[in-house]
XYZ file of C-alpha atoms in Angstrom:
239
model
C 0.000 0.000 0.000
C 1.188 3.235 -0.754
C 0.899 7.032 0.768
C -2.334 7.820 1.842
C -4.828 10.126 0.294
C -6.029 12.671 2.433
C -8.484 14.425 -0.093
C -11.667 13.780 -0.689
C -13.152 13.327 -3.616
C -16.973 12.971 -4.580
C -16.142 11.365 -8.071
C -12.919 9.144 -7.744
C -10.718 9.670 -10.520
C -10.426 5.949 -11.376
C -8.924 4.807 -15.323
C -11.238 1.802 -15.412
C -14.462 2.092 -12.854
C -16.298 5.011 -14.388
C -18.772 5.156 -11.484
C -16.806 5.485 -8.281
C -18.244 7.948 -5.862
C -17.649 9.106 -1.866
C -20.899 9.543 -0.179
C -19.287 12.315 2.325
C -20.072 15.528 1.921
C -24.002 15.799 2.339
C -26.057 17.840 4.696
C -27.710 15.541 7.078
C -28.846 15.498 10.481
C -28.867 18.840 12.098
C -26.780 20.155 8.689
C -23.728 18.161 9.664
C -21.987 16.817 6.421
C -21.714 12.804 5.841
C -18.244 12.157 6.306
C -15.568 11.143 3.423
C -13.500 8.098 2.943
C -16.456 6.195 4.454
C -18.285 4.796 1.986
C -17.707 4.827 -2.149
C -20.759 3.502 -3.966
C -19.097 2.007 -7.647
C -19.823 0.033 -10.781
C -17.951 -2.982 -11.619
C -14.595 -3.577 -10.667
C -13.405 -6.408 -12.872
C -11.501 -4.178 -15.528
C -9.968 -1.971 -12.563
C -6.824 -1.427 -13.544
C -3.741 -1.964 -10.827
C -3.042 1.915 -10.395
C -7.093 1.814 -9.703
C -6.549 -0.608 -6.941
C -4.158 1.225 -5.368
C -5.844 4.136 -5.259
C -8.859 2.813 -3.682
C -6.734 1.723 -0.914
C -4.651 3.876 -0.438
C -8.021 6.066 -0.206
C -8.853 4.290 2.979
C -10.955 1.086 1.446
C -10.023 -1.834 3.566
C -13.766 -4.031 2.373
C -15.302 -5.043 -0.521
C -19.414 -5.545 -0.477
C -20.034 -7.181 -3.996
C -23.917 -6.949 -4.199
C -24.163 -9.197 -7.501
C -25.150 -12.899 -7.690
C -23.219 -15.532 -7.624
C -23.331 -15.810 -11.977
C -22.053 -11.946 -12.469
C -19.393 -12.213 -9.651
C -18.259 -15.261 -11.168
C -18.125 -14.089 -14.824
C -16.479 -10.898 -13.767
C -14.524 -10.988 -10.900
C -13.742 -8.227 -8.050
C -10.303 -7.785 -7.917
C -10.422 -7.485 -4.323
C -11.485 -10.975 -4.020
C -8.165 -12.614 -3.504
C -6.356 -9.388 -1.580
C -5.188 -9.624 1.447
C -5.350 -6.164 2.363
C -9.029 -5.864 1.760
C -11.954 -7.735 3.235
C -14.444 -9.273 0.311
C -17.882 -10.339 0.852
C -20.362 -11.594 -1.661
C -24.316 -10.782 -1.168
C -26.403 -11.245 -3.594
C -28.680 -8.483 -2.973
C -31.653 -10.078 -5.321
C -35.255 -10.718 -5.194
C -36.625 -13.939 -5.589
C -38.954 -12.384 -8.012
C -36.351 -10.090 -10.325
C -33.739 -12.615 -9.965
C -31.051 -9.890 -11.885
C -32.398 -6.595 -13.589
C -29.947 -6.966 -16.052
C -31.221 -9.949 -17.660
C -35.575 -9.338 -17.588
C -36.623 -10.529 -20.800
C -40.305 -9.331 -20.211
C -41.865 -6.409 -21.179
C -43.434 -3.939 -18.801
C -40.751 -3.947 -15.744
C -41.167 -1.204 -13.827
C -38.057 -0.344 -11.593
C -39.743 0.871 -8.683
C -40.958 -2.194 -7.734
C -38.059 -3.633 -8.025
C -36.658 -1.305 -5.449
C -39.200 -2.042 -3.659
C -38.678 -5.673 -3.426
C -35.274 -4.522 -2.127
C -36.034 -2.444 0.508
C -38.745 -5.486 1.704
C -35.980 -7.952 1.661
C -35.408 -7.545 5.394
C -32.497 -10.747 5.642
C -30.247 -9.523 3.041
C -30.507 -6.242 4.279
C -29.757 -7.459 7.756
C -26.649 -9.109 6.193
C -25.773 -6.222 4.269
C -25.410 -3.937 7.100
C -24.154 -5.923 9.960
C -21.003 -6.649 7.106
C -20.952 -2.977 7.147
C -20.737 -1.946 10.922
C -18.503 -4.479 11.603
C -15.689 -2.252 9.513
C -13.587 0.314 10.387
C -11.752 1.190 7.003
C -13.813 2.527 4.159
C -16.154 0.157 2.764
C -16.542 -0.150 -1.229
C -19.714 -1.613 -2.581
C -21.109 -1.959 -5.631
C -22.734 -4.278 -8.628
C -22.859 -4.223 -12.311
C -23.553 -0.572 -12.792
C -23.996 1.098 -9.772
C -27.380 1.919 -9.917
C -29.828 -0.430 -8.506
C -28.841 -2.411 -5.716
C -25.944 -0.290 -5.074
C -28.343 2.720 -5.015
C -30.987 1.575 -3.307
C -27.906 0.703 -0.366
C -26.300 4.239 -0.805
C -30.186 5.612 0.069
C -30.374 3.453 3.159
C -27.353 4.646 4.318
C -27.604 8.097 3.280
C -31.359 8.095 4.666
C -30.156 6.563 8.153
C -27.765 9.794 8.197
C -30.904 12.680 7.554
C -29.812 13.682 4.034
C -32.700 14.945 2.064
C -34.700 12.659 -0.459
C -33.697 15.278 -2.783
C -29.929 14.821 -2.560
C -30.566 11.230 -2.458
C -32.328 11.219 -5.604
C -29.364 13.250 -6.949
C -26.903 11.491 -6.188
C -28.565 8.367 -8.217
C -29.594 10.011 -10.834
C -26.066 10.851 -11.987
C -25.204 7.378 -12.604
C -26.512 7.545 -16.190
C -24.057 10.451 -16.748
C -21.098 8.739 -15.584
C -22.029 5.440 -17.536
C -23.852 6.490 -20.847
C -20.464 6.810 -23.146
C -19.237 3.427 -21.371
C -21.564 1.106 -20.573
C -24.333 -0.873 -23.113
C -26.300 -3.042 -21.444
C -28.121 -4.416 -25.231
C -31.606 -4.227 -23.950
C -34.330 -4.637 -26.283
C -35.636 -1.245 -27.481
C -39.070 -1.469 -25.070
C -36.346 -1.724 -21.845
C -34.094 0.873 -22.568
C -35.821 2.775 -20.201
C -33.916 0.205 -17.513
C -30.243 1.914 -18.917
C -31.183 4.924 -17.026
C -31.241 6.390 -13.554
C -34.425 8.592 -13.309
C -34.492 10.743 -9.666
C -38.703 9.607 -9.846
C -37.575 6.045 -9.564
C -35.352 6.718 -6.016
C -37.524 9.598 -4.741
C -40.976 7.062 -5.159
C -38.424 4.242 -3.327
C -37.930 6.970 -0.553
C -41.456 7.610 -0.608
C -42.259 3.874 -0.388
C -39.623 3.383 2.518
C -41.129 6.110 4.572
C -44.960 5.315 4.241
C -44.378 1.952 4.981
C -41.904 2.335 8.042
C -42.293 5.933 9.151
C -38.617 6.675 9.192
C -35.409 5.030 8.120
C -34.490 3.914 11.779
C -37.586 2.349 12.228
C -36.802 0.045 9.017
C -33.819 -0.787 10.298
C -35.510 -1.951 13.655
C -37.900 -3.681 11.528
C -34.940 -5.404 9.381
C -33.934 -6.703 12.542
C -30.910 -4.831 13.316
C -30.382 -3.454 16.761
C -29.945 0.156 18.452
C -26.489 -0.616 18.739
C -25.865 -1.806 15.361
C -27.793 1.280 13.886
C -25.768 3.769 15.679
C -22.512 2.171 14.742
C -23.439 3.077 11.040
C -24.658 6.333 11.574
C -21.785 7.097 13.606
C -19.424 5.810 10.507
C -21.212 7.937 7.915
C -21.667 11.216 9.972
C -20.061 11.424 13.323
């Protein structure tokens, strides 16, 4: 590992991972700012180049949460996997019903249910975040693009922390800027809606979180993690 970086960056300047982002530097509870080298929210990682690597850790990431199934994380792997320096962990974070976004072959999918089925998937999300506040390095998660099950885990964190629906819905919705020059996902022309990031889809997913549950700790009572737990990863993201 080499020097560590001190700055903080909201877009990491990576050669190969076109979707690498900090989640510090948002207002949330009581205006205080999410904190940086944290949490970075990316696309794949399989054609991360070595100088890429090495600036992830030497940007503070010391775990790996690959959110893909078993199929994608086998057919392209996370360099982390075999690294010594950095913890890996694979969860597939997918419905039994929308086994992988990426490959629906039906017509009419509508992505906020899908996101919903997420957010209802109380186990994995248990999983998912008592991974998470067991770390004390920054913690690197991602799937295929960055978008859907790594968005829908940025919100929960970001949510936990008080930042505003809007900002959440921001910072998803940039993920088709960052990937449209890079990334073809070959979807018949009635999906291509699914190639995009639309701040409707995460703001009705914060909507749906918040009607059903009341507030983002409450879901995270309901997912069956405990006080303890929940402040850990507060405490991680914003002091």
């Amino acid at each position: 590992m080499g020097k560590k970086i001190k700055e903080n960056y909201r877009r990491l300047p990576l050669e190969k991972v076109y979707n690498a982002r900090d989640l510090g530097g948002y207002a949330g509870k009581g205006k205080k700012p999410t904190r940086f080298h944290q949490f970075i929210r990316t696309d794949n990682l399989s054609e991360a180049t070595l100088k890429d690597q090495e600036f992830l850790k030497n940007y503070g990431v010391t775990a790996t949460l690959d959110l893909r199934g078993k199929e994608e994380a086998q057919q392209y792997p996370n360099p982390f996997q075999d690294d010594p320096e950095v913890e890996y962990i694979n969860i597939p974070f997918i419905t039994e019903s929308i086994m992988d976004v990426r490959k629906i072959q039906t017509e009419g999918f509508y992505v906020p249910d899908f996101y919903q089925n997420l957010i209802d998937s109380h186990e994995l999300v248990n999983e998912i975040m008592t991974f998470i506040a067991k770390q004390k390095g920054a913690v690197l998660f991602h799937c295929m693009a960055g978008k859907d099950r790594t968005g829908i885990v940025a919100m929960l964190l970001l949510g936990l922390c008080g930042v505003s629906r809007d900002d959440i819905a921001a910072d998803y919705q940039v993920t088709r800027t960052y990937l449209e020059d890079y990334v073809d996902l070959h979807l018949r022309e009635e999906l291509k809606d699914l190639e995009h990031s639309k701040a409707e889809w995460m703001k009705k997913s914060y909507d749906y979180l918040i009607g059903k549950y009341q507030s983002f700790e409450q879901y995270f009572l309901e997912v069956g993690l405990s006080q303890k737990t929940i402040k850990k990863i507060r405490k991680k993201l914003i002091g």
